[in-house]
mmCIF file of C-alpha atoms in Angstrom:
data_model
loop_
_atom_site.group_PDB
_atom_site.id
_atom_site.type_symbol
_atom_site.label_atom_id
_atom_site.label_comp_id
_atom_site.label_asym_id
_atom_site.label_seq_id
_atom_site.Cartn_x
_atom_site.Cartn_y
_atom_site.Cartn_z
ATOM 1 C CA MET A 1 0.000 0.000 0.000
ATOM 2 C CA THR A 2 2.801 2.379 0.956
ATOM 3 C CA LYS A 3 4.771 1.478 -2.164
ATOM 4 C CA THR A 4 1.692 2.047 -4.357
ATOM 5 C CA THR A 5 1.093 5.447 -2.737
ATOM 6 C CA THR A 6 4.737 6.428 -3.225
ATOM 7 C CA THR A 7 4.643 5.424 -6.893
ATOM 8 C CA ALA A 8 1.419 7.378 -7.463
ATOM 9 C CA GLY A 9 2.900 10.444 -5.754
ATOM 10 C CA HIS A 10 6.054 10.195 -7.869
ATOM 11 C CA GLY A 11 3.948 9.976 -11.022
ATOM 12 C CA PHE A 12 1.927 13.048 -10.023
ATOM 13 C CA TRP A 13 5.003 15.188 -9.433
ATOM 14 C CA ARG A 14 6.572 13.995 -12.671
ATOM 15 C CA ILE A 15 3.452 15.005 -14.622
ATOM 16 C CA ALA A 16 3.370 18.350 -12.791
ATOM 17 C CA TYR A 17 7.053 18.882 -13.581
ATOM 18 C CA LEU A 18 6.562 18.098 -17.279
ATOM 19 C CA GLY A 19 3.484 20.327 -17.394
ATOM 20 C CA PHE A 20 5.406 23.217 -15.847
ATOM 21 C CA CYS A 21 8.259 22.721 -18.331
ATOM 22 C CA ALA A 22 5.746 22.732 -21.203
ATOM 23 C CA LEU A 23 4.228 26.008 -19.955
ATOM 24 C CA VAL A 24 7.650 27.645 -19.677
ATOM 25 C CA PHE A 25 8.566 26.391 -23.153
ATOM 26 C CA ALA A 26 5.304 27.761 -24.578
ATOM 27 C CA PHE A 27 5.829 31.097 -22.785
ATOM 28 C CA LEU A 28 9.269 31.453 -24.368
ATOM 29 C CA ILE A 29 8.622 30.072 -27.843
ATOM 30 C CA ALA A 30 4.981 30.915 -28.658
ATOM 31 C CA PRO A 31 5.565 34.663 -29.316
ATOM 32 C CA ILE A 32 8.248 33.670 -31.824
ATOM 33 C CA LEU A 33 6.437 30.806 -33.542
ATOM 34 C CA VAL A 34 3.271 32.859 -34.069
ATOM 35 C CA ILE A 35 5.244 34.867 -36.628
ATOM 36 C CA VAL A 36 5.567 31.873 -38.940
ATOM 37 C CA PRO A 37 1.877 31.419 -39.927
ATOM 38 C CA LEU A 38 1.323 35.203 -40.006
ATOM 39 C CA SER A 39 4.075 35.535 -42.614
ATOM 40 C CA PHE A 40 1.866 33.531 -45.017
ATOM 41 C CA ASN A 41 -1.073 35.921 -44.677
ATOM 42 C CA ALA A 42 -2.396 36.895 -48.100
ATOM 43 C CA GLU A 43 -3.716 40.168 -46.682
ATOM 44 C CA PRO A 44 -1.505 43.055 -45.478
ATOM 45 C CA TYR A 45 -2.438 42.512 -41.826
ATOM 46 C CA PHE A 46 -0.520 41.436 -38.755
ATOM 47 C CA THR A 47 -3.449 39.384 -37.450
ATOM 48 C CA PHE A 48 -5.046 36.076 -38.369
ATOM 49 C CA THR A 49 -7.845 36.681 -40.841
ATOM 50 C CA GLU A 50 -11.081 34.711 -40.779
ATOM 51 C CA GLY A 51 -9.965 32.804 -43.862
ATOM 52 C CA MET A 52 -6.717 31.752 -42.194
ATOM 53 C CA LEU A 53 -8.581 30.510 -39.134
ATOM 54 C CA HIS A 54 -10.852 28.429 -41.405
ATOM 55 C CA LEU A 55 -7.799 27.154 -43.347
ATOM 56 C CA ASP A 56 -9.037 28.718 -46.578
ATOM 57 C CA ALA A 57 -6.317 28.168 -49.193
ATOM 58 C CA ASP A 58 -6.869 31.625 -50.699
ATOM 59 C CA ALA A 59 -6.092 33.238 -47.336
ATOM 60 C CA TRP A 60 -2.562 31.808 -47.377
ATOM 61 C CA SER A 61 0.102 33.106 -49.735
ATOM 62 C CA LEU A 62 3.823 33.427 -50.437
ATOM 63 C CA ARG A 63 3.214 37.053 -51.386
ATOM 64 C CA TRP A 64 5.530 38.578 -48.785
ATOM 65 C CA TYR A 65 8.331 36.103 -49.485
ATOM 66 C CA ARG A 66 8.175 37.005 -53.192
ATOM 67 C CA GLN A 67 8.209 40.676 -52.262
ATOM 68 C CA ILE A 68 11.424 40.491 -50.238
ATOM 69 C CA MET A 69 13.033 38.371 -52.962
ATOM 70 C CA GLU A 70 12.207 40.946 -55.654
ATOM 71 C CA ASP A 71 12.823 44.096 -53.590
ATOM 72 C CA GLU A 72 16.228 45.696 -54.270
ATOM 73 C CA GLU A 73 16.372 47.266 -50.810
ATOM 74 C CA TRP A 74 16.056 43.878 -49.086
ATOM 75 C CA SER A 75 18.650 42.388 -51.452
ATOM 76 C CA ARG A 76 21.058 45.216 -50.672
ATOM 77 C CA ALA A 77 20.368 44.821 -46.954
ATOM 78 C CA LEU A 78 21.145 41.081 -47.159
ATOM 79 C CA ALA A 79 24.362 41.785 -49.066
ATOM 80 C CA ASN A 80 25.401 44.365 -46.452
ATOM 81 C CA SER A 81 24.588 42.001 -43.578
ATOM 82 C CA LEU A 82 26.654 39.214 -45.133
ATOM 83 C CA LEU A 83 29.569 41.506 -46.042
ATOM 84 C CA ILE A 84 29.733 43.151 -42.635
ATOM 85 C CA GLY A 85 28.961 39.950 -40.718
ATOM 86 C CA VAL A 86 31.526 37.756 -42.476
ATOM 87 C CA SER A 87 34.259 40.425 -42.412
ATOM 88 C CA ALA A 88 33.642 41.234 -38.744
ATOM 89 C CA THR A 89 33.619 37.502 -37.919
ATOM 90 C CA VAL A 90 36.965 36.881 -39.592
ATOM 91 C CA LEU A 91 38.490 39.846 -37.766
ATOM 92 C CA ALA A 92 36.904 38.977 -34.402
ATOM 93 C CA THR A 93 37.911 35.309 -34.693
ATOM 94 C CA GLY A 94 41.542 36.178 -35.365
ATOM 95 C CA LEU A 95 41.781 38.781 -32.620
ATOM 96 C CA GLY A 96 39.806 36.720 -30.123
ATOM 97 C CA THR A 97 41.887 33.591 -30.706
ATOM 98 C CA LEU A 98 45.145 35.499 -30.275
ATOM 99 C CA ALA A 99 43.813 37.129 -27.112
ATOM 100 C CA ALA A 100 42.708 33.769 -25.684
ATOM 101 C CA LEU A 101 46.131 32.241 -26.405
ATOM 102 C CA GLY A 102 47.766 35.132 -24.596
ATOM 103 C CA LEU A 103 45.393 34.870 -21.639
ATOM 104 C CA SER A 104 46.076 31.132 -21.343
ATOM 105 C CA SER A 105 49.807 31.692 -21.080
ATOM 106 C CA PRO A 106 51.113 31.066 -17.527
ATOM 107 C CA GLY A 107 53.305 34.163 -17.745
ATOM 108 C CA MET A 108 50.444 36.518 -18.592
ATOM 109 C CA PRO A 109 50.384 39.390 -16.046
ATOM 110 C CA ALA A 110 47.100 40.858 -14.778
ATOM 111 C CA ARG A 111 45.189 38.068 -16.473
ATOM 112 C CA ARG A 112 41.881 38.688 -14.698
ATOM 113 C CA PHE A 113 41.970 42.400 -15.425
ATOM 114 C CA ALA A 114 42.792 41.778 -19.094
ATOM 115 C CA THR A 115 40.017 39.188 -19.381
ATOM 116 C CA GLY A 116 37.471 41.545 -17.857
ATOM 117 C CA LEU A 117 38.597 44.315 -20.178
ATOM 118 C CA LEU A 118 38.312 42.104 -23.265
ATOM 119 C CA ILE A 119 34.815 40.850 -22.492
ATOM 120 C CA SER A 120 33.531 44.224 -21.257
ATOM 121 C CA PRO A 121 31.657 44.920 -24.546
ATOM 122 C CA MET A 122 29.345 42.030 -23.620
ATOM 123 C CA VAL A 123 28.206 43.631 -20.360
ATOM 124 C CA THR A 124 28.249 47.251 -21.474
ATOM 125 C CA PRO A 125 24.832 48.477 -22.681
ATOM 126 C CA VAL A 126 24.910 48.443 -26.453
ATOM 127 C CA ILE A 127 23.633 51.996 -26.763
ATOM 128 C CA ILE A 128 26.606 53.234 -24.730
ATOM 129 C CA SER A 129 29.026 51.256 -26.889
ATOM 130 C CA ALA A 130 27.271 52.535 -30.016
ATOM 131 C CA ALA A 131 27.499 56.164 -28.909
ATOM 132 C CA GLY A 132 31.189 55.778 -28.059
ATOM 133 C CA MET A 133 31.927 54.038 -31.344
ATOM 134 C CA PHE A 134 30.088 56.747 -33.268
ATOM 135 C CA PHE A 135 32.206 59.551 -31.800
ATOM 136 C CA PHE A 136 35.423 57.530 -32.075
ATOM 137 C CA TYR A 137 34.971 56.392 -35.665
ATOM 138 C CA SER A 138 33.550 59.757 -36.731
ATOM 139 C CA SER A 139 36.815 61.391 -35.675
ATOM 140 C CA LEU A 140 38.596 58.917 -37.957
ATOM 141 C CA GLY A 141 36.218 59.524 -40.850
ATOM 142 C CA LEU A 142 34.847 55.976 -40.676
ATOM 143 C CA ALA A 143 31.250 56.777 -39.745
ATOM 144 C CA GLN A 144 28.718 55.767 -42.415
ATOM 145 C CA THR A 145 31.228 53.429 -44.033
ATOM 146 C CA HIS A 146 31.307 49.659 -44.340
ATOM 147 C CA LEU A 147 34.787 49.563 -42.798
ATOM 148 C CA GLY A 148 33.601 51.440 -39.716
ATOM 149 C CA LEU A 149 30.725 49.012 -39.186
ATOM 150 C CA ILE A 150 33.005 46.004 -39.709
ATOM 151 C CA LEU A 151 35.418 47.290 -37.060
ATOM 152 C CA ALA A 152 32.568 48.113 -34.666
ATOM 153 C CA HIS A 153 30.952 44.703 -35.059
ATOM 154 C CA ALA A 154 34.326 42.991 -34.708
ATOM 155 C CA ALA A 155 34.745 44.740 -31.352
ATOM 156 C CA LEU A 156 31.332 43.420 -30.270
ATOM 157 C CA GLY A 157 32.037 39.893 -31.507
ATOM 158 C CA THR A 158 35.567 39.434 -30.161
ATOM 159 C CA PRO A 159 34.452 38.712 -26.539
ATOM 160 C CA PHE A 160 32.461 35.680 -27.735
ATOM 161 C CA VAL A 161 35.585 34.237 -29.359
ATOM 162 C CA VAL A 162 37.717 34.998 -26.300
ATOM 163 C CA ILE A 163 35.296 33.136 -24.029
ATOM 164 C CA THR A 164 34.827 30.041 -26.194
ATOM 165 C CA VAL A 165 38.514 29.654 -27.090
ATOM 166 C CA THR A 166 39.608 30.266 -23.495
ATOM 167 C CA ALA A 167 37.183 27.577 -22.325
ATOM 168 C CA THR A 168 38.568 25.169 -24.937
ATOM 169 C CA LEU A 169 42.160 25.940 -23.981
ATOM 170 C CA ALA A 170 41.338 25.113 -20.344
ATOM 171 C CA GLY A 171 41.150 21.447 -21.352
ATOM 172 C CA TYR A 172 44.203 21.523 -23.587
ATOM 173 C CA ASP A 173 47.179 19.397 -22.455
ATOM 174 C CA GLU A 174 50.310 21.562 -22.648
ATOM 175 C CA ASN A 175 52.431 18.402 -22.652
ATOM 176 C CA LEU A 176 51.423 17.966 -26.304
ATOM 177 C CA SER A 177 53.046 21.286 -27.199
ATOM 178 C CA ARG A 178 56.124 20.442 -25.140
ATOM 179 C CA ALA A 179 56.400 17.058 -26.850
ATOM 180 C CA ALA A 180 56.163 18.637 -30.297
ATOM 181 C CA ALA A 181 58.721 21.297 -29.342
ATOM 182 C CA SER A 182 61.108 18.636 -28.028
ATOM 183 C CA MET A 183 61.005 17.010 -31.466
ATOM 184 C CA GLY A 184 62.168 20.239 -33.125
ATOM 185 C CA ALA A 185 58.869 21.882 -34.088
ATOM 186 C CA GLY A 186 58.812 25.682 -33.913
ATOM 187 C CA PRO A 187 56.071 27.655 -32.095
ATOM 188 C CA LEU A 188 54.161 28.295 -35.319
ATOM 189 C CA THR A 189 54.334 24.639 -36.342
ATOM 190 C CA VAL A 190 53.232 23.523 -32.869
ATOM 191 C CA PHE A 191 50.220 25.830 -33.051
ATOM 192 C CA ARG A 192 49.305 24.909 -36.624
ATOM 193 C CA ARG A 193 49.805 21.130 -36.414
ATOM 194 C CA VAL A 194 49.042 20.346 -32.755
ATOM 195 C CA GLN A 195 47.181 23.052 -30.861
ATOM 196 C CA PHE A 196 44.866 24.549 -33.456
ATOM 197 C CA PRO A 197 43.248 21.246 -34.579
ATOM 198 C CA LEU A 198 42.342 20.540 -30.938
ATOM 199 C CA ILE A 199 40.901 23.988 -30.196
ATOM 200 C CA ALA A 200 39.260 24.394 -33.623
ATOM 201 C CA PRO A 201 35.714 23.592 -32.326
ATOM 202 C CA GLY A 202 36.020 26.433 -29.793
ATOM 203 C CA VAL A 203 37.323 28.802 -32.468
ATOM 204 C CA VAL A 204 34.486 27.902 -34.843
ATOM 205 C CA SER A 205 31.886 28.217 -32.055
ATOM 206 C CA GLY A 206 33.210 31.661 -31.164
ATOM 207 C CA GLY A 207 33.149 32.657 -34.824
ATOM 208 C CA ILE A 208 29.514 31.554 -35.137
ATOM 209 C CA PHE A 209 28.564 33.570 -32.045
ATOM 210 C CA ALA A 210 30.422 36.599 -33.450
ATOM 211 C CA PHE A 211 28.623 36.283 -36.784
ATOM 212 C CA ALA A 212 25.246 35.998 -35.061
ATOM 213 C CA ALA A 213 26.020 39.048 -32.921
ATOM 214 C CA SER A 214 26.820 41.049 -36.041
ATOM 215 C CA PHE A 215 24.013 39.682 -38.209
ATOM 216 C CA ASP A 216 21.173 40.735 -35.882
ATOM 217 C CA GLU A 217 22.756 43.893 -34.454
ATOM 218 C CA VAL A 218 20.820 47.116 -35.057
ATOM 219 C CA VAL A 219 21.779 49.755 -32.464
ATOM 220 C CA VAL A 220 25.338 50.326 -33.720
ATOM 221 C CA VAL A 221 24.061 50.353 -37.299
ATOM 222 C CA LEU A 222 21.527 53.029 -36.369
ATOM 223 C CA PHE A 223 24.345 55.201 -35.007
ATOM 224 C CA MET A 224 27.036 54.526 -37.585
ATOM 225 C CA GLY A 225 25.372 53.304 -40.746
ATOM 226 C CA GLY A 226 24.090 55.390 -43.622
ATOM 227 C CA ILE A 227 21.632 54.466 -46.366
ATOM 228 C CA GLU A 228 24.289 52.460 -48.197
ATOM 229 C CA GLN A 229 25.117 50.465 -45.051
ATOM 230 C CA ARG A 230 21.590 49.322 -44.216
ATOM 231 C CA THR A 231 21.601 45.766 -42.917
ATOM 232 C CA ILE A 232 18.613 43.426 -42.546
ATOM 233 C CA PRO A 233 17.836 44.456 -38.926
ATOM 234 C CA ARG A 234 18.207 48.121 -39.944
ATOM 235 C CA GLN A 235 15.866 47.564 -42.890
ATOM 236 C CA MET A 236 13.346 45.848 -40.603
ATOM 237 C CA TRP A 237 13.547 48.792 -38.213
ATOM 238 C CA SER A 238 12.899 51.201 -41.083
ATOM 239 C CA GLY A 239 10.015 49.029 -42.280
ATOM 240 C CA ILE A 240 8.351 49.190 -38.884
ATOM 241 C CA ARG A 241 8.764 52.963 -38.604
ATOM 242 C CA GLU A 242 8.015 53.969 -42.192
ATOM 243 C CA GLU A 243 5.828 51.262 -43.731
ATOM 244 C CA ILE A 244 4.245 48.490 -41.700
ATOM 245 C CA SER A 245 4.312 45.497 -44.010
ATOM 246 C CA PRO A 246 4.035 41.738 -43.341
ATOM 247 C CA ALA A 247 7.190 41.414 -45.443
ATOM 248 C CA ILE A 248 8.966 42.026 -42.138
ATOM 249 C CA LEU A 249 7.412 38.797 -40.838
ATOM 250 C CA ALA A 250 8.784 36.855 -43.824
ATOM 251 C CA VAL A 251 12.264 38.220 -43.064
ATOM 252 C CA ALA A 252 11.775 37.303 -39.408
ATOM 253 C CA VAL A 253 11.041 33.701 -40.428
ATOM 254 C CA PHE A 254 14.327 33.576 -42.334
ATOM 255 C CA LEU A 255 16.108 34.864 -39.212
ATOM 256 C CA ILE A 256 14.396 32.194 -37.090
ATOM 257 C CA VAL A 257 15.614 29.492 -39.490
ATOM 258 C CA PHE A 258 19.080 31.008 -39.305
ATOM 259 C CA ALA A 259 18.961 30.949 -35.491
ATOM 260 C CA VAL A 260 17.882 27.287 -35.463
ATOM 261 C CA VAL A 261 20.711 26.312 -37.814
ATOM 262 C CA PHE A 262 23.084 28.350 -35.661
ATOM 263 C CA LEU A 263 22.012 26.581 -32.453
ATOM 264 C CA LEU A 264 22.204 23.131 -34.045
ATOM 265 C CA THR A 265 25.704 23.868 -35.325
ATOM 266 C CA VAL A 266 26.897 25.063 -31.928
ATOM 267 C CA GLU A 267 25.408 21.992 -30.257
ATOM 268 C CA TRP A 268 27.120 19.718 -32.794
ATOM 269 C CA LEU A 269 30.455 21.436 -32.132
ATOM 270 C CA ARG A 270 29.905 21.169 -28.373
ATOM 271 C CA ARG A 271 29.325 17.428 -28.578
ATOM 272 C CA ARG A 272 32.295 17.003 -30.900
ATOM 273 C CA ASN A 273 34.508 18.911 -28.477
ATOM 274 C CA ALA A 274 33.237 16.843 -25.519
ATOM 275 C CA ARG A 275 34.402 13.551 -27.064
#
């Protein structure tokens, strides 16, 4: 009797636990997923029409997806996002990896202070960073240029690379480098043939985070970008302020797909690194 009561109580709490998890999941995901069906609305509304609720085929359309594919402004925004994102990622990955290697060195002085300084852009409010970058790059004549935005986004993305590569280096066995050096390999050869292949998942993960940070960043672009530097988030912001169109929802769906691919890739790299 006691065992039966205990089993029933365990089952109740398990169901309650799963129900609570489902509610939290719905609370977090539902506002995002509701965008997906709305992006197929044949009418220029941000609400479900009566036809959509009755699953009328004429109420559903790819109209807004065709519009963003044919619109030159969206095409230019995508090109700018890719150009700035990829360039900033390459720069942030290189700088972040070098910084992490330096921070992992036993002879590095003031390591904690340097680490805090390097990752400070992550904890500083973006609008403060954006204002500072605007005045700094304006004095150099780089405001409203692609190069200025690439440098600004690289500064925002570098902390992600520093963190992921530093975490990967924490599990790296320095005896491997010493063994390679004892066999005559130089520092560059040791890094290229021994160390880098082992920390590559952390470097790639940091690069993905840096690209994501650049790809959906809008505040710095608002401060520093001109018409020719409009990225996808900047174009979405303009669309909301100037012309409310469900085309924004179609773009949002593409960004959701991108985020899912991004998360799956990071998870794959995490599992590969854990082996």
